[in-house]
CSV table of C-alpha atoms in Angstrom, one decimal:
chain,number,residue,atom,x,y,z
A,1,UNK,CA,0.0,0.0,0.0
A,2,UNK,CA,2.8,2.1,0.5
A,3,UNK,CA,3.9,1.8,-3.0
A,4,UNK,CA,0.5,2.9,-4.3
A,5,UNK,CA,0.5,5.8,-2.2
A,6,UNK,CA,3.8,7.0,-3.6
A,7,UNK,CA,2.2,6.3,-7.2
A,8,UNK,CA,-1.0,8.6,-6.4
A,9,UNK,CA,1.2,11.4,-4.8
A,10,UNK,CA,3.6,11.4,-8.3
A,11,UNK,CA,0.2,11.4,-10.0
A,12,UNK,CA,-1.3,14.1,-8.1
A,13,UNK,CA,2.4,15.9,-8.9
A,14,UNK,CA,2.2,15.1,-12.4
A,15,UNK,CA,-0.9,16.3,-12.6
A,16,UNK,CA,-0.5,20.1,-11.1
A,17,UNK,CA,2.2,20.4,-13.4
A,18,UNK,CA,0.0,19.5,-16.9
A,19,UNK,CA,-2.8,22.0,-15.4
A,20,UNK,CA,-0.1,24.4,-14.7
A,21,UNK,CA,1.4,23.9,-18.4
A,22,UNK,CA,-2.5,23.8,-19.5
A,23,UNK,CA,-3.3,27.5,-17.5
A,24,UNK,CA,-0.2,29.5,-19.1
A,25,UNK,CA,-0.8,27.9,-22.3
A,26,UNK,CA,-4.3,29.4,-22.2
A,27,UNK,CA,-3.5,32.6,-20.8
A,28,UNK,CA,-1.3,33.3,-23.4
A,29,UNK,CA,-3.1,32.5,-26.4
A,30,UNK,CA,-6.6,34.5,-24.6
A,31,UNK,CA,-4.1,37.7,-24.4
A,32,UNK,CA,-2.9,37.2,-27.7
A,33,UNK,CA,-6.7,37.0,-28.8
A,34,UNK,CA,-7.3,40.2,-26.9
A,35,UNK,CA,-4.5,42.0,-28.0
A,36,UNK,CA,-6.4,41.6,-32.0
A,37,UNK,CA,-8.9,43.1,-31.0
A,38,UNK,CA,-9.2,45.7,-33.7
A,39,UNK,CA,-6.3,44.5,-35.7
A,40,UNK,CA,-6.5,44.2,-39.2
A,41,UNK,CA,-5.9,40.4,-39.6
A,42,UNK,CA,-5.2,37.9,-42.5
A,43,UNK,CA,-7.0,34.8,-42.9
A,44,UNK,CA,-5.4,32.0,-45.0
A,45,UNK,CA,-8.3,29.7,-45.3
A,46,UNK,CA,-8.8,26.5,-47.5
A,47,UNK,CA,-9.2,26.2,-51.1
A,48,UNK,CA,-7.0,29.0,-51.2
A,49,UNK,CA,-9.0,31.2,-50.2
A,50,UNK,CA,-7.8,34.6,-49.0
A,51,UNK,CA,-9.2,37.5,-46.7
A,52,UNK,CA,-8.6,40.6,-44.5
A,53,UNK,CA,-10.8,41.9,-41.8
A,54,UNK,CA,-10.9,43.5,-38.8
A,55,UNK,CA,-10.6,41.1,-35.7
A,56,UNK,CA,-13.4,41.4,-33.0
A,57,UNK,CA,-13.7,38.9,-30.7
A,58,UNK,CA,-13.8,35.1,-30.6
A,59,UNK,CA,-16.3,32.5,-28.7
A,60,UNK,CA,-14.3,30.8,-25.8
A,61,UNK,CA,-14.6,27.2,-27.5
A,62,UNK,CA,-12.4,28.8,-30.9
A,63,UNK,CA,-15.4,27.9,-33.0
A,64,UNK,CA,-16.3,31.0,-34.7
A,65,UNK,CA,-14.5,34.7,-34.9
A,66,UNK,CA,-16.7,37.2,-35.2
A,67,UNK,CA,-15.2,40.3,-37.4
A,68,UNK,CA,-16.1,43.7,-39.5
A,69,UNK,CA,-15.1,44.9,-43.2
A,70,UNK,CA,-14.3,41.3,-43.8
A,71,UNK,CA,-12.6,41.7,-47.8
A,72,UNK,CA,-13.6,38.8,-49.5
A,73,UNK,CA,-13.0,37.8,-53.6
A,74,UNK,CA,-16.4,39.4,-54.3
A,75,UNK,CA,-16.7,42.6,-51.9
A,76,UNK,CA,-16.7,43.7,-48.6
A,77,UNK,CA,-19.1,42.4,-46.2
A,78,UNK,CA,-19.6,45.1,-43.0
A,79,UNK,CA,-20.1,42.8,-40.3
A,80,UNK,CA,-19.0,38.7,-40.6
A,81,UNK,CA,-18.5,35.2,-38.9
A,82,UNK,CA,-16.0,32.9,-39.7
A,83,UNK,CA,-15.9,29.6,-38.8
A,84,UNK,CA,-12.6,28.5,-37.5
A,85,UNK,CA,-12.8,25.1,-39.5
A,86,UNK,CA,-12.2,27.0,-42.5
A,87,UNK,CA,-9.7,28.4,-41.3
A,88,UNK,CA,-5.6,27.2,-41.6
A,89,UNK,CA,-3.8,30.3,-40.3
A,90,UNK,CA,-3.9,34.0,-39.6
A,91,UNK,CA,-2.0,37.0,-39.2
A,92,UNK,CA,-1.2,40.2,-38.3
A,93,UNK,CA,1.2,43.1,-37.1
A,94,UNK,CA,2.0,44.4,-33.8
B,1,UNK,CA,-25.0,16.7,-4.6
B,2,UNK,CA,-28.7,16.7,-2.6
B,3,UNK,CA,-28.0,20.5,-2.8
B,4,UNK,CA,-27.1,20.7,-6.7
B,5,UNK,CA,-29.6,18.1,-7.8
B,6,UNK,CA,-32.6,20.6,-6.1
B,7,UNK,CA,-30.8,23.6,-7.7
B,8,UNK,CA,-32.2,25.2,-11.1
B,9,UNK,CA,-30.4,23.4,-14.6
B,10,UNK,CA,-28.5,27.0,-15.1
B,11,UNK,CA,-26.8,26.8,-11.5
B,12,UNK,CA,-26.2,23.2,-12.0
B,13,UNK,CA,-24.4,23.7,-14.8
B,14,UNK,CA,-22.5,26.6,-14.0
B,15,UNK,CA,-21.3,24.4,-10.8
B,16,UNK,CA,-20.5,21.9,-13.6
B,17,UNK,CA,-18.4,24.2,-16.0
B,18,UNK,CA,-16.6,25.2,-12.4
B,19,UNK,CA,-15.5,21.8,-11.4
B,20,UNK,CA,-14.4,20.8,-15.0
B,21,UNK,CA,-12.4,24.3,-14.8
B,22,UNK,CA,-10.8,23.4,-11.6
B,23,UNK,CA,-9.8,19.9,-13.2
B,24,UNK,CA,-8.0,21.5,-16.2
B,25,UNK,CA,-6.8,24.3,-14.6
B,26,UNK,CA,-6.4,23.6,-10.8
B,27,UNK,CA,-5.3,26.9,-9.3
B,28,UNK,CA,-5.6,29.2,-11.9
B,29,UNK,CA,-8.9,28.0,-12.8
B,30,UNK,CA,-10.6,31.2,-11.7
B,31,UNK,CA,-8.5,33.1,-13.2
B,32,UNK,CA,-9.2,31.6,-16.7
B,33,UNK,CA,-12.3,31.2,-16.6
B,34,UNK,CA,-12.8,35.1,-15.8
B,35,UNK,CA,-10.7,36.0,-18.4
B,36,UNK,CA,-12.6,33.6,-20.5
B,37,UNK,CA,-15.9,34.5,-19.3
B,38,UNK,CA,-15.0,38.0,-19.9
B,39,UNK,CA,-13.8,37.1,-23.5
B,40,UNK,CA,-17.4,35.3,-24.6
B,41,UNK,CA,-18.9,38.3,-23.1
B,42,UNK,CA,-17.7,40.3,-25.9
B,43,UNK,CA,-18.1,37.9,-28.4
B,44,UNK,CA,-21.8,37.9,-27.4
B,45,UNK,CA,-22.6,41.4,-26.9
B,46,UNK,CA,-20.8,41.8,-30.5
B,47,UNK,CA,-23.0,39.3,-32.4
B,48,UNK,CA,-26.2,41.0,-30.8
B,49,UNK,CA,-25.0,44.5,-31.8
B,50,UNK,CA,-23.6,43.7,-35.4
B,51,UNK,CA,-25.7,40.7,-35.7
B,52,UNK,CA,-22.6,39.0,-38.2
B,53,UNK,CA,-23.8,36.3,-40.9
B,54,UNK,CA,-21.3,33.4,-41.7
B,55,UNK,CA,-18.8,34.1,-44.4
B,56,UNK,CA,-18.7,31.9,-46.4
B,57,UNK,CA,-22.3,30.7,-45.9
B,58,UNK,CA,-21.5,27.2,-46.9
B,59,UNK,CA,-18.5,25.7,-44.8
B,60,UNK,CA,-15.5,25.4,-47.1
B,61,UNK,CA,-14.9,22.2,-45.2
B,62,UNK,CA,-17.5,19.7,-43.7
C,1,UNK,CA,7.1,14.7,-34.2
C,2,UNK,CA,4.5,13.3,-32.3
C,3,UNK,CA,1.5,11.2,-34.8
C,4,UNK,CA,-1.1,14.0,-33.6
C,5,UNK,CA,-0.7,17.8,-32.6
C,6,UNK,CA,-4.2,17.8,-31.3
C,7,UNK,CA,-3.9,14.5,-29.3
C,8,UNK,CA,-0.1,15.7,-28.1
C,9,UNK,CA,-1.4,17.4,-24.4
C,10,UNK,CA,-0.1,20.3,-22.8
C,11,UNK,CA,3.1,19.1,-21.3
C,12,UNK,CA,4.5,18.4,-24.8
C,13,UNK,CA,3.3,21.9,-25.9
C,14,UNK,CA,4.4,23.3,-23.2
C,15,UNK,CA,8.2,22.2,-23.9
C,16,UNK,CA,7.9,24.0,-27.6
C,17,UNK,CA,7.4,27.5,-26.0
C,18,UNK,CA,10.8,30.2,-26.6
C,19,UNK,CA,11.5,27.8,-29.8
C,20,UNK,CA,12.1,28.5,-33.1
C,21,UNK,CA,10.1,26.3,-35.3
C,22,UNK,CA,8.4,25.3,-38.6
C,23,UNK,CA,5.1,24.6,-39.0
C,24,UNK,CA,3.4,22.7,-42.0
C,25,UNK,CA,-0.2,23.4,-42.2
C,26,UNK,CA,-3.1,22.2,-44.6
C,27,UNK,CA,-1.6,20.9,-48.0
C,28,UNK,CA,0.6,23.8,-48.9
C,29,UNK,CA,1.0,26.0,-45.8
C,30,UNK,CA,4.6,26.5,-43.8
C,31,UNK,CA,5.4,29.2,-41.1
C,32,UNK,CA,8.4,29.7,-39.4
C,33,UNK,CA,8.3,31.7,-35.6
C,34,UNK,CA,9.2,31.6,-32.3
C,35,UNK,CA,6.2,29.8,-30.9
C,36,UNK,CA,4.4,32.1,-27.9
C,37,UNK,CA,1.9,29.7,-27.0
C,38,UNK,CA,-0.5,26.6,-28.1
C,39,UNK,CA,-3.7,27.3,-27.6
C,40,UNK,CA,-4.9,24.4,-25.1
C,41,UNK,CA,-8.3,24.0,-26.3
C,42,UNK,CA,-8.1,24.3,-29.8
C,43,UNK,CA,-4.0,23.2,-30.7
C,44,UNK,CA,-3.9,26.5,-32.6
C,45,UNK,CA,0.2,27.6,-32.6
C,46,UNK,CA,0.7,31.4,-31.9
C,47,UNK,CA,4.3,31.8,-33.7
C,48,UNK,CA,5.8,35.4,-33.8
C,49,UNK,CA,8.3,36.7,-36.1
C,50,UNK,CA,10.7,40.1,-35.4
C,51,UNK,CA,11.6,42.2,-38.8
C,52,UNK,CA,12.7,45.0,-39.0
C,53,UNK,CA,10.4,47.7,-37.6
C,54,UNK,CA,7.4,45.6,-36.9
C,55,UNK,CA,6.9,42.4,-35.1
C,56,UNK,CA,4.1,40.2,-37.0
C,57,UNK,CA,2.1,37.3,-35.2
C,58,UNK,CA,0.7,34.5,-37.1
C,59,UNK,CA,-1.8,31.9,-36.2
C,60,UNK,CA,-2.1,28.4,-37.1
C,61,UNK,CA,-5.6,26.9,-36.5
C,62,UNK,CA,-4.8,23.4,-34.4
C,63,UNK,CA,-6.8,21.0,-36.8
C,64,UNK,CA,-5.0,22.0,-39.5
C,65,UNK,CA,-1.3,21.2,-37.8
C,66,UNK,CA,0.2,18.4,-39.6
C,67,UNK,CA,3.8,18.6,-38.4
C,68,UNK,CA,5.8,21.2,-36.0
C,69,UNK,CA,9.8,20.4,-36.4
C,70,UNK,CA,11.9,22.6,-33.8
C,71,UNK,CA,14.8,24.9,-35.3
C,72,UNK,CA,16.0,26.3,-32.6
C,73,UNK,CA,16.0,27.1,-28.8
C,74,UNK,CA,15.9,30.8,-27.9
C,75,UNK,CA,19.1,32.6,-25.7
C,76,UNK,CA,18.1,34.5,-22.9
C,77,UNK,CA,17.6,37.8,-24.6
C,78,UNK,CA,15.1,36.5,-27.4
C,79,UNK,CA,13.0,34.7,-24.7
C,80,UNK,CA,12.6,37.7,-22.8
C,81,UNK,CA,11.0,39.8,-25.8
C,82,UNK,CA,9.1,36.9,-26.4
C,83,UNK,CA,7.7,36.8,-22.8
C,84,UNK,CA,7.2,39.8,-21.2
C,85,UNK,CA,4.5,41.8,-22.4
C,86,UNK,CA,2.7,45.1,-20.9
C,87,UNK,CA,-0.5,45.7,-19.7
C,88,UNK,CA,-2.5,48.9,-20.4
C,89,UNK,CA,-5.8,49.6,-18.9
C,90,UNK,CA,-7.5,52.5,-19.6
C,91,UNK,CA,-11.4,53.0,-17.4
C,92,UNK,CA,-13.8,55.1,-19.6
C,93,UNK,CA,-16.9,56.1,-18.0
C,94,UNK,CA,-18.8,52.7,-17.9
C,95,UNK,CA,-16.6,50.5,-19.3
C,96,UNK,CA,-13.0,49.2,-18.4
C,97,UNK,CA,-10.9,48.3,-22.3
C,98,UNK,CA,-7.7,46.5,-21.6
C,99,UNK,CA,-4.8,47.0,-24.1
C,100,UNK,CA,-2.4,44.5,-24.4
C,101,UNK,CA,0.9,45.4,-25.7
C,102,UNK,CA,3.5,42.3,-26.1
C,103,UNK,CA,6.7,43.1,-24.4
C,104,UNK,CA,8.3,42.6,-27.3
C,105,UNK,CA,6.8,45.8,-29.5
C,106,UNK,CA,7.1,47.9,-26.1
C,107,UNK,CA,9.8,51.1,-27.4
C,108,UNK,CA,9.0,53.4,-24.6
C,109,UNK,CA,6.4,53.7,-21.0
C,110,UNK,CA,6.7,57.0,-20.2
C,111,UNK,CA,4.9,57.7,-16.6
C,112,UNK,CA,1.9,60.5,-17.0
C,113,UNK,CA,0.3,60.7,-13.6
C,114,UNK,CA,0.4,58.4,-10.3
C,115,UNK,CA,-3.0,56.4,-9.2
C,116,UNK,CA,-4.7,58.0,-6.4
C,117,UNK,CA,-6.0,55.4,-3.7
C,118,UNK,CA,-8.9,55.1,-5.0
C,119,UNK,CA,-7.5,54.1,-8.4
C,120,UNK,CA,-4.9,52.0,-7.0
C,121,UNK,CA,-7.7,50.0,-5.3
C,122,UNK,CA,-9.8,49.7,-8.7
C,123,UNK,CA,-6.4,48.5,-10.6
C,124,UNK,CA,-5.7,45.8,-7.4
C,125,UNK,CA,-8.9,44.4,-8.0
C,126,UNK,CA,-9.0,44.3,-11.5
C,127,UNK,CA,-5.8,42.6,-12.2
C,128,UNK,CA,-6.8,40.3,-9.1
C,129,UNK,CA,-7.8,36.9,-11.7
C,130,UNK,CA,-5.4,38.4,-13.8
C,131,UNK,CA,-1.9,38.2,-12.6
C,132,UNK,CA,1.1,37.4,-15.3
C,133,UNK,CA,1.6,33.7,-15.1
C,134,UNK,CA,5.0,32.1,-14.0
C,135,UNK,CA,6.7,29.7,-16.6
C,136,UNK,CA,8.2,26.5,-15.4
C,137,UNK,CA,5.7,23.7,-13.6
């Protein structure tokens, strides 16, 4: 029993460390998401397809990204969703 | 759990969405999920002010 | 590299922050940058890139990660741009905005005015669930 003790205490410690690793993962990429926040950003989605828009916000779950005078091949749309599926990469400049 | 299982489904499942936060997150947990909670918030308001449509309005990939 | 990105967990992620890495995405896609973060819930890699006179951050949505190869680690000076990172906040009437301002873009703070209590207090509170996180488990 002692032996299984020692296993669930490295456990416990192996687990504060992934949940540490996890929470400043997270808080980075939710500042970097705040800090677009009116950013002109560059989408690079699939079938090639390429826009710019301003960056508003984005639901907690990275579903959808919610964003105004979105540039697309056949004119500007004012206000827009894009679903992060679509999606491969984006960009933009501090 | 007597005390959740009486409480209304929104409480329940906020009291959920906390204890799943604290297994992810352990300590920080409250921390994220303000900073989160905050961050949805705007998303929210955002779509009920702009009211956004889907671009493209068929998924490029299903 | 490890068979999935998503699947990989945030220990392994964890060890590619402060590198300098590539990143193949979708069929055609590469990006090279110092990775800042990966996005725990989603696998989406932040990567940043210093030129010249602007720093530019790119993105890579986590489904569409289909290899991340490290190129190398970053010395002491590179990690600090990479991590630190200022904290604006600016209250307006009814609302509090926060500006975020990476470390690494940061050219000058130049002190204006000092918080009264009362603002001191209002700034303790806010940053309260908010404090800077401290690398290393």
């Amino acid at each position: 029993s002692i032996s299984t003790s020692t296993a669930s205490e490295s456990d416990a410690e192996e687990l504060q460390k992934e949940q540490h690793a996890r929470s400043v993962l997270r808080e980075r990429f939710l500042r970097c998401l705040l800090a677009m926040n009116n950013k002109k950003v560059r989408f690079h989605m699939h079938e090639k397809v390429e826009v710019q828009a301003t960056f508003g916000a984005s639901d907690i779950d990275v579903l959808n990204f919610q964003v105004s005078d979105l540039h697309t091949p056949i004119g500007v749309q004012k206000e827009a969703l894009i679903r992060c599926q679509d999606v491969i990469s984006f960009s933009f400049d501090m | 759990s007597c005390r959740s299982s009486v409480a209304p489904p929104s409480e329940r499942s906020a009291e959920r969405r906390a204890a799943e936060m604290k297994k992810l997150y352990g300590n920080d947990a409250a921390k994220i999920q303000a900073m989160e909670a905050a961050m949805q918030l705007s998303f929210d308001r955002n779509c009920d002010l702009k009211q956004p449509k889907y671009w493209p309005v068929i998924p490029l990939k299903l | 590299m490890q068979r999935s990105w998503l699947l990989s967990g945030p220990l392994t992620w964890f060890r590619f922050i402060n590198k300098q890495v590539r990143v193949k995405a979708g069929n055609t896609e590469e990006h090279l940058g110092w990775l800042l973060t990966v996005d725990p819930v989603s696998g989406s890699v932040v990567l940043v890139d210093f030129r010249e006179d602007r720093v530019s951050v790119n993105v890579v949505m986590g489904h569409a990660v289909r290899d991340v190869e490290v190129l190398q680690e970053a010395d002491s000076g590179m990690a600090e741009r990479l991590q630190s990172s200022v904290v604006l906040v600016d209250f307006r009437e009814d609302r509090v905005s926060v500006n975020v301002v990476m470390g690494h873009a940061v050219r000058d703070v130049e002190v204006l005015q000092e918080a009264d209590s009362g603002m001191a207090e209002r700034l303790q509170s806010f940053f309260l669930p908010l404090m800077t996180p401290v690398l290393d488990p």
